[in-house]
mmCIF file of C-alpha atoms in Angstrom:
data_model
loop_
_atom_site.group_PDB
_atom_site.id
_atom_site.type_symbol
_atom_site.label_atom_id
_atom_site.label_comp_id
_atom_site.label_asym_id
_atom_site.label_seq_id
_atom_site.Cartn_x
_atom_site.Cartn_y
_atom_site.Cartn_z
ATOM 1 C CA PRO S 1 81.740 48.243 -39.970
ATOM 2 C CA ILE S 2 80.516 51.116 -37.801
ATOM 3 C CA VAL S 3 82.888 52.928 -35.268
ATOM 4 C CA VAL S 4 81.255 53.897 -32.044
ATOM 5 C CA GLY S 5 83.684 55.533 -30.020
ATOM 6 C CA SER S 6 86.897 53.260 -29.911
ATOM 7 C CA ASN S 7 84.759 50.225 -30.839
ATOM 8 C CA GLU S 8 84.333 48.864 -33.982
ATOM 9 C CA VAL S 9 80.763 47.359 -34.682
ATOM 10 C CA LYS S 10 79.897 44.927 -37.392
ATOM 11 C CA VAL S 11 76.497 43.552 -38.567
ATOM 12 C CA ASP S 12 76.920 39.650 -39.598
ATOM 13 C CA ALA S 13 73.225 39.139 -40.511
ATOM 14 C CA LEU S 14 69.655 40.868 -39.846
ATOM 15 C CA MET S 15 66.699 39.001 -38.769
ATOM 16 C CA SER S 16 63.099 40.221 -39.538
ATOM 17 C CA SER S 17 60.979 40.912 -36.187
ATOM 18 C CA SER S 18 57.598 42.334 -35.727
ATOM 19 C CA GLY S 19 58.409 43.714 -32.236
ATOM 20 C CA LEU S 20 55.335 42.015 -30.667
ATOM 21 C CA GLU S 21 56.170 39.736 -27.950
ATOM 22 C CA LEU S 22 53.979 37.728 -25.390
ATOM 23 C CA LYS S 23 55.044 38.603 -21.938
ATOM 24 C CA SER S 24 52.228 36.555 -19.906
ATOM 25 C CA ASP S 25 48.914 34.724 -20.483
ATOM 26 C CA PRO S 26 46.645 34.964 -17.438
ATOM 27 C CA GLY S 27 44.396 32.181 -18.747
ATOM 28 C CA VAL S 28 47.129 29.475 -18.568
ATOM 29 C CA PRO S 29 46.697 28.577 -14.949
ATOM 30 C CA LEU S 30 42.925 28.231 -15.315
ATOM 31 C CA VAL S 31 43.241 25.718 -18.500
ATOM 32 C CA TYR S 32 45.950 23.767 -16.656
ATOM 33 C CA THR S 33 43.468 23.437 -13.585
ATOM 34 C CA GLY S 34 40.851 22.360 -16.044
ATOM 35 C CA PHE S 35 42.882 19.798 -17.604
ATOM 36 C CA PHE S 36 44.031 18.573 -14.134
ATOM 37 C CA PHE S 37 40.389 17.995 -13.031
ATOM 38 C CA LEU S 38 39.203 16.345 -16.514
ATOM 39 C CA MET S 39 42.121 13.840 -16.154
ATOM 40 C CA VAL S 40 41.272 13.177 -12.324
ATOM 41 C CA THR S 41 37.764 12.457 -13.217
ATOM 42 C CA THR S 42 38.576 10.444 -16.259
ATOM 43 C CA ALA S 43 40.436 8.295 -14.018
ATOM 44 C CA ALA S 44 37.825 8.082 -11.431
ATOM 45 C CA SER S 45 34.995 6.967 -13.870
ATOM 46 C CA TYR S 46 37.137 3.909 -14.566
ATOM 47 C CA GLN S 47 36.435 2.630 -11.007
ATOM 48 C CA SER S 48 33.887 0.368 -10.117
ATOM 49 C CA HIS S 49 31.237 1.130 -7.645
ATOM 50 C CA SER S 50 29.042 -1.454 -6.354
ATOM 51 C CA GLN S 51 26.197 -1.653 -3.401
ATOM 52 C CA ILE S 52 24.869 -4.406 -1.595
ATOM 53 C CA TRP S 53 21.724 -4.133 0.384
ATOM 54 C CA ALA S 54 20.284 -6.806 3.000
ATOM 55 C CA LEU S 55 16.756 -6.213 4.546
ATOM 56 C CA ILE S 56 16.003 -8.481 7.570
ATOM 57 C CA PRO S 57 12.371 -7.758 8.311
ATOM 58 C CA ARG S 58 10.902 -8.041 12.313
ATOM 59 C CA SER S 59 9.070 -10.656 13.089
ATOM 60 C CA SER S 60 5.401 -9.578 13.589
ATOM 61 C CA THR S 61 5.241 -11.800 16.806
ATOM 62 C CA ALA S 62 8.538 -10.986 18.029
ATOM 63 C CA ARG S 63 9.040 -8.436 21.003
ATOM 64 C CA SER S 64 11.967 -6.241 21.332
ATOM 65 C CA SER S 65 13.412 -8.772 23.980
ATOM 66 C CA ASP S 66 13.068 -11.889 21.601
ATOM 67 C CA SER S 67 15.185 -10.470 18.894
ATOM 68 C CA SER S 68 17.494 -12.889 17.047
ATOM 69 C CA GLY S 69 20.546 -11.769 17.487
ATOM 70 C CA GLY S 70 21.366 -12.115 13.872
ATOM 71 C CA ASP S 71 20.736 -15.930 13.610
ATOM 72 C CA GLY S 72 18.238 -15.509 11.107
ATOM 73 C CA ILE S 73 15.584 -17.285 13.565
ATOM 74 C CA GLY S 74 12.716 -15.039 14.674
ATOM 75 C CA GLY S 75 11.494 -14.948 18.364
ATOM 76 C CA ASP S 76 8.905 -17.244 17.512
ATOM 77 C CA GLY S 77 11.437 -19.842 16.619
ATOM 78 C CA ARG S 78 10.799 -19.774 12.736
ATOM 79 C CA ARG S 79 13.379 -18.625 10.066
ATOM 80 C CA ARG S 80 12.812 -15.412 8.546
ATOM 81 C CA SER S 81 13.959 -14.717 5.016
ATOM 82 C CA ILE S 82 16.452 -12.020 4.240
ATOM 83 C CA THR S 83 16.111 -10.088 0.919
ATOM 84 C CA ILE S 84 19.453 -9.220 -0.545
ATOM 85 C CA GLY S 85 19.801 -6.686 -3.684
ATOM 86 C CA GLY S 86 22.528 -4.779 -5.213
ATOM 87 C CA ARG S 87 23.613 -2.716 -8.106
ATOM 88 C CA THR S 88 26.922 -2.022 -9.684
ATOM 89 C CA ASN S 89 28.229 0.734 -12.651
ATOM 90 C CA ARG S 90 30.850 -1.696 -14.321
ATOM 91 C CA ALA S 91 32.071 -5.393 -14.295
ATOM 92 C CA LYS S 92 28.448 -6.326 -14.296
ATOM 93 C CA LYS S 93 29.308 -10.202 -14.830
ATOM 94 C CA GLU S 94 32.020 -10.147 -12.171
ATOM 95 C CA PHE S 95 29.523 -8.531 -9.732
ATOM 96 C CA GLU S 96 26.872 -11.144 -10.445
ATOM 97 C CA ASN S 97 29.549 -13.963 -9.866
ATOM 98 C CA GLU S 98 30.556 -12.200 -6.491
ATOM 99 C CA PHE S 99 27.156 -11.918 -5.597
ATOM 100 C CA ASN S 100 25.717 -15.151 -6.073
ATOM 101 C CA GLN S 101 28.641 -16.676 -4.180
ATOM 102 C CA LEU S 102 27.662 -14.328 -1.438
ATOM 103 C CA VAL S 103 24.337 -15.772 -1.514
ATOM 104 C CA LYS S 104 25.697 -18.996 -1.253
ATOM 105 C CA ASP S 105 28.218 -18.385 1.804
ATOM 106 C CA LEU S 106 25.250 -16.891 3.668
ATOM 107 C CA ARG S 107 22.943 -19.982 2.756
ATOM 108 C CA ASN S 108 25.832 -22.134 4.341
ATOM 109 C CA THR S 109 26.289 -19.738 7.330
ATOM 110 C CA VAL S 110 22.705 -19.302 8.376
#
């Protein structure tokens, strides 16, 4: 035991230490931010994105006052063809089934 003033100090055990200690790392917020964006974009990549287009051409004989009003019949009384197309980045078979159902529903409606 070592006596310091009126106190007695006793050493129970010694631990080795280098004396170096990491107080802060300025790159940690940047790494966490990058990881966050990586997780967000990974989750977003699993989202299915589909587009469908419909092209209804103007009748060559129809005037602006003879517009069909969306019934598929031109100003001259003849039916016009509607061109429909689409694309998707995932679930191609499901998109094909939905697209075919849409075309079937349009044929029954018009």
